[in-house]
PDB file of C-alpha atoms in Angstrom:
ATOM      1  CA  GLN A  25     -19.896   1.696  -0.526  1.00 94.00           C
ATOM      2  CA  VAL A  26     -16.176   1.069  -0.505  1.00 97.00           C
ATOM      3  CA  GLN A  27     -14.035   3.301   0.488  1.00 98.00           C
ATOM      4  CA  LEU A  28     -10.103   3.788   0.577  1.00 98.00           C
ATOM      5  CA  VAL A  29      -9.041   6.574   2.539  1.00 98.00           C
ATOM      6  CA  GLU A  30      -5.124   7.776   2.911  1.00 98.00           C
ATOM      7  CA  SER A  31      -3.846   9.559   5.352  1.00 98.00           C
ATOM      8  CA  GLY A  32      -0.048  10.286   6.459  1.00 98.00           C
ATOM      9  CA  GLY A  33       1.682  11.511   3.606  1.00 98.00           C
ATOM     10  CA  GLY A  34       3.679  15.202   3.940  1.00 98.00           C
ATOM     11  CA  LEU A  35       7.115  16.748   2.925  1.00 98.00           C
ATOM     12  CA  VAL A  36      10.152  15.135   4.770  1.00 98.00           C
ATOM     13  CA  GLN A  37      13.652  15.529   4.453  1.00 98.00           C
ATOM     14  CA  THR A  38      16.246  12.648   3.199  1.00 98.00           C
ATOM     15  CA  GLY A  39      16.454   9.800   5.832  1.00 98.00           C
ATOM     16  CA  GLY A  40      13.463  10.572   7.561  1.00 98.00           C
ATOM     17  CA  SER A  41      10.301   8.331   7.885  1.00 98.00           C
ATOM     18  CA  LEU A  42       6.416   8.787   7.485  1.00 98.00           C
ATOM     19  CA  ARG A  43       3.968   5.869   8.210  1.00 98.00           C
ATOM     20  CA  LEU A  44       1.126   5.836   6.257  1.00 98.00           C
ATOM     21  CA  SER A  45      -2.420   5.008   6.932  1.00 98.00           C
ATOM     22  CA  CYS A  46      -5.259   3.329   4.897  1.00 98.00           C
ATOM     23  CA  ALA A  47      -8.606   3.033   6.299  1.00 98.00           C
ATOM     24  CA  ALA A  48     -11.665   0.997   4.906  1.00 98.00           C
ATOM     25  CA  SER A  49     -15.193   1.112   5.282  1.00 97.00           C
ATOM     26  CA  GLY A  50     -17.782  -0.920   3.162  1.00 97.00           C
ATOM     27  CA  LEU A  51     -16.228  -4.211   3.037  1.00 96.00           C
ATOM     28  CA  PRO A  52     -14.871  -7.540   5.073  1.00 96.00           C
ATOM     29  CA  PHE A  53     -11.491  -5.711   5.507  1.00 96.00           C
ATOM     30  CA  SER A  54      -9.813  -8.723   6.862  1.00 95.00           C
ATOM     31  CA  SER A  55     -10.877 -10.788   3.284  1.00 95.00           C
ATOM     32  CA  TYR A  56      -9.317  -8.661   1.780  1.00 96.00           C
ATOM     33  CA  ALA A  57      -5.389  -8.391  -0.285  1.00 97.00           C
ATOM     34  CA  MET A  58      -4.052  -4.983   0.862  1.00 97.00           C
ATOM     35  CA  GLY A  59      -1.067  -3.191  -1.231  1.00 98.00           C
ATOM     36  CA  TRP A  60       0.323   0.548  -2.120  1.00 98.00           C
ATOM     37  CA  PHE A  61       1.332   1.921  -5.274  1.00 98.00           C
ATOM     38  CA  ARG A  62       2.933   4.864  -5.538  1.00 98.00           C
ATOM     39  CA  GLN A  63       2.878   7.624  -8.704  1.00 98.00           C
ATOM     40  CA  ALA A  64       5.423  10.091  -9.399  1.00 97.00           C
ATOM     41  CA  PRO A  65       5.473  12.811 -11.897  1.00 92.00           C
ATOM     42  CA  GLY A  66       5.370  11.766 -15.114  1.00 95.00           C
ATOM     43  CA  LYS A  67       5.415   8.377 -14.286  1.00 97.00           C
ATOM     44  CA  GLU A  68       3.859   5.401 -14.876  1.00 96.00           C
ATOM     45  CA  ARG A  69       1.969   3.802 -11.046  1.00 97.00           C
ATOM     46  CA  GLU A  70       4.347   1.449  -9.786  1.00 97.00           C
ATOM     47  CA  PHE A  71       3.848  -1.539  -7.375  1.00 98.00           C
ATOM     48  CA  VAL A  72       5.367  -0.305  -3.803  1.00 98.00           C
ATOM     49  CA  ALA A  73       3.856  -3.364  -1.037  1.00 98.00           C
ATOM     50  CA  ALA A  74       1.181  -5.927  -0.273  1.00 97.00           C
ATOM     51  CA  ILE A  75      -0.432  -7.961   2.177  1.00 97.00           C
ATOM     52  CA  ASN A  76      -2.403 -10.914   1.828  1.00 95.00           C
ATOM     53  CA  ALA A  77      -5.949 -10.670   3.986  1.00 92.00           C
ATOM     54  CA  ARG A  78      -5.644 -12.421   6.960  1.00 90.00           C
ATOM     55  CA  ARG A  79      -6.951 -15.682   6.701  1.00 86.00           C
ATOM     56  CA  SER A  80      -3.799 -16.240   4.254  1.00 84.00           C
ATOM     57  CA  GLY A  81      -1.743 -15.356   6.947  1.00 87.00           C
ATOM     58  CA  GLY A  82      -0.823 -11.791   5.951  1.00 89.00           C
ATOM     59  CA  ARG A  83       2.040 -12.658   3.840  1.00 93.00           C
ATOM     60  CA  THR A  84       4.412  -9.551   2.865  1.00 95.00           C
ATOM     61  CA  TYR A  85       5.691  -8.651  -0.479  1.00 96.00           C
ATOM     62  CA  TYR A  86       7.950  -5.448  -1.482  1.00 97.00           C
ATOM     63  CA  THR A  87       9.513  -3.721  -4.760  1.00 97.00           C
ATOM     64  CA  ASP A  88      12.989  -4.439  -4.475  1.00 97.00           C
ATOM     65  CA  SER A  89      13.910  -0.406  -4.026  1.00 98.00           C
ATOM     66  CA  VAL A  90      11.603  -0.142  -0.804  1.00 98.00           C
ATOM     67  CA  LYS A  91      12.785  -3.654   0.827  1.00 98.00           C
ATOM     68  CA  GLY A  92      14.599  -3.387   4.057  1.00 98.00           C
ATOM     69  CA  ARG A  93      13.422   0.733   4.179  1.00 98.00           C
ATOM     70  CA  PHE A  94       8.894   0.095   4.039  1.00 98.00           C
ATOM     71  CA  THR A  95       6.779  -2.125   6.280  1.00 98.00           C
ATOM     72  CA  ILE A  96       3.429  -3.045   5.779  1.00 98.00           C
ATOM     73  CA  SER A  97       1.044  -3.632   8.521  1.00 98.00           C
ATOM     74  CA  ARG A  98      -2.674  -4.356   8.877  1.00 97.00           C
ATOM     75  CA  ASP A  99      -4.855  -3.972  11.840  1.00 97.00           C
ATOM     76  CA  ASN A 100      -7.984  -6.412  11.027  1.00 96.00           C
ATOM     77  CA  ALA A 101      -9.232  -4.711  13.952  1.00 97.00           C
ATOM     78  CA  LYS A 102      -8.835  -1.211  12.763  1.00 98.00           C
ATOM     79  CA  ASN A 103      -9.681  -1.744   9.176  1.00 98.00           C
ATOM     80  CA  THR A 104      -6.516  -0.292   8.087  1.00 98.00           C
ATOM     81  CA  VAL A 105      -3.508  -1.208   6.465  1.00 98.00           C
ATOM     82  CA  TYR A 106      -0.129   1.203   6.958  1.00 98.00           C
ATOM     83  CA  LEU A 107       2.883   1.640   5.418  1.00 98.00           C
ATOM     84  CA  GLN A 108       5.828   2.583   7.402  1.00 98.00           C
ATOM     85  CA  MET A 109       8.462   4.128   5.941  1.00 98.00           C
ATOM     86  CA  ASN A 110      11.709   4.968   7.177  1.00 98.00           C
ATOM     87  CA  SER A 111      15.126   6.064   5.653  1.00 98.00           C
ATOM     88  CA  LEU A 112      13.445   7.785   3.004  1.00 98.00           C
ATOM     89  CA  LYS A 113      14.581   9.272  -0.479  1.00 98.00           C
ATOM     90  CA  PRO A 114      14.063  11.695  -2.966  1.00 97.00           C
ATOM     91  CA  GLU A 115      13.239   9.311  -4.924  1.00 97.00           C
ATOM     92  CA  ASP A 116      10.094   8.164  -2.951  1.00 98.00           C
ATOM     93  CA  THR A 117       8.688  11.030  -3.645  1.00 98.00           C
ATOM     94  CA  ALA A 118       5.280  10.744  -5.230  1.00 98.00           C
ATOM     95  CA  VAL A 119       1.311   9.776  -4.560  1.00 98.00           C
ATOM     96  CA  TYR A 120       1.182   6.911  -2.710  1.00 98.00           C
ATOM     97  CA  TYR A 121      -2.430   5.144  -2.770  1.00 98.00           C
ATOM     98  CA  CYS A 122      -3.920   1.982  -0.937  1.00 98.00           C
ATOM     99  CA  ALA A 123      -5.620  -0.896  -2.916  1.00 98.00           C
ATOM    100  CA  ALA A 124      -7.799  -3.247  -1.884  1.00 98.00           C
ATOM    101  CA  ASP A 125      -8.933  -7.093  -3.616  1.00 96.00           C
ATOM    102  CA  TYR A 126     -10.946  -9.482  -2.608  1.00 95.00           C
ATOM    103  CA  GLU A 127      -9.257 -12.185  -1.406  1.00 92.00           C
ATOM    104  CA  VAL A 128     -11.114 -15.883  -2.017  1.00 88.00           C
ATOM    105  CA  ALA A 129      -9.536 -18.636   0.710  1.00 81.00           C
ATOM    106  CA  GLY A 130      -6.960 -20.452  -0.923  1.00 79.00           C
ATOM    107  CA  THR A 131      -5.730 -18.289  -3.858  1.00 83.00           C
ATOM    108  CA  ALA A 132      -3.541 -16.103  -1.770  1.00 86.00           C
ATOM    109  CA  ARG A 133      -0.835 -14.513  -3.877  1.00 87.00           C
ATOM    110  CA  LEU A 134       1.672 -11.520  -4.520  1.00 89.00           C
ATOM    111  CA  ARG A 135      -0.598  -8.816  -6.602  1.00 92.00           C
ATOM    112  CA  VAL A 136       1.775  -6.092  -8.245  1.00 92.00           C
ATOM    113  CA  HIS A 137      -0.215  -4.799 -10.853  1.00 94.00           C
ATOM    114  CA  ASP A 138      -3.025  -2.029 -11.049  1.00 92.00           C
ATOM    115  CA  HIS A 139      -5.804  -4.494 -12.596  1.00 95.00           C
ATOM    116  CA  GLU A 140      -5.877  -6.668  -9.883  1.00 95.00           C
ATOM    117  CA  TYR A 141      -7.281  -4.723  -7.528  1.00 96.00           C
ATOM    118  CA  ASP A 142     -10.927  -3.290  -6.828  1.00 96.00           C
ATOM    119  CA  TYR A 143     -10.801  -0.639  -5.174  1.00 98.00           C
ATOM    120  CA  TRP A 144      -8.493   2.535  -5.050  1.00 98.00           C
ATOM    121  CA  GLY A 145      -8.404   5.377  -2.802  1.00 98.00           C
ATOM    122  CA  GLN A 146      -7.794   8.825  -3.748  1.00 97.00           C
ATOM    123  CA  GLY A 147      -3.965   9.091  -3.020  1.00 98.00           C
ATOM    124  CA  THR A 148      -1.354  10.996  -0.255  1.00 98.00           C
ATOM    125  CA  GLN A 149       1.527  13.057  -1.013  1.00 98.00           C
ATOM    126  CA  VAL A 150       4.882  11.925  -0.012  1.00 98.00           C
ATOM    127  CA  THR A 151       7.704  14.687  -0.734  1.00 98.00           C
ATOM    128  CA  VAL A 152      11.099  13.485   0.189  1.00 98.00           C
ATOM    129  CA  SER A 153      13.636  16.681   0.088  1.00 97.00           C
ATOM    130  CA  SER A 154      17.365  16.375  -0.496  1.00 91.00           C
TER     131      SER A 154
END
């Protein structure tokens, strides 16, 4: 049974930092592309960042609004993907979700849509106060 469990959310002031973690189990983690999405109240879920599988070189991608502030990384030995969030803004307030998609060798690509991922975590709340 595949499980993705996010942690690390919380309440932080504007300009602060948080590091989200997503621990995966039940799948060959290093062969999966991983993504972070977020959903703010009353809004659709949106792409935040993604990282390719290890055999694809672990290339990273970001939505424009978080470039230079957020960093996605993965530790394949720990089956965990991270999202380091710095210089947080009130507009970053949302529930953050991690997602996983099996990446066939030679098919590394950017995945920005919900339907491109097979598995999802339950989400972790991030609240940035002004």
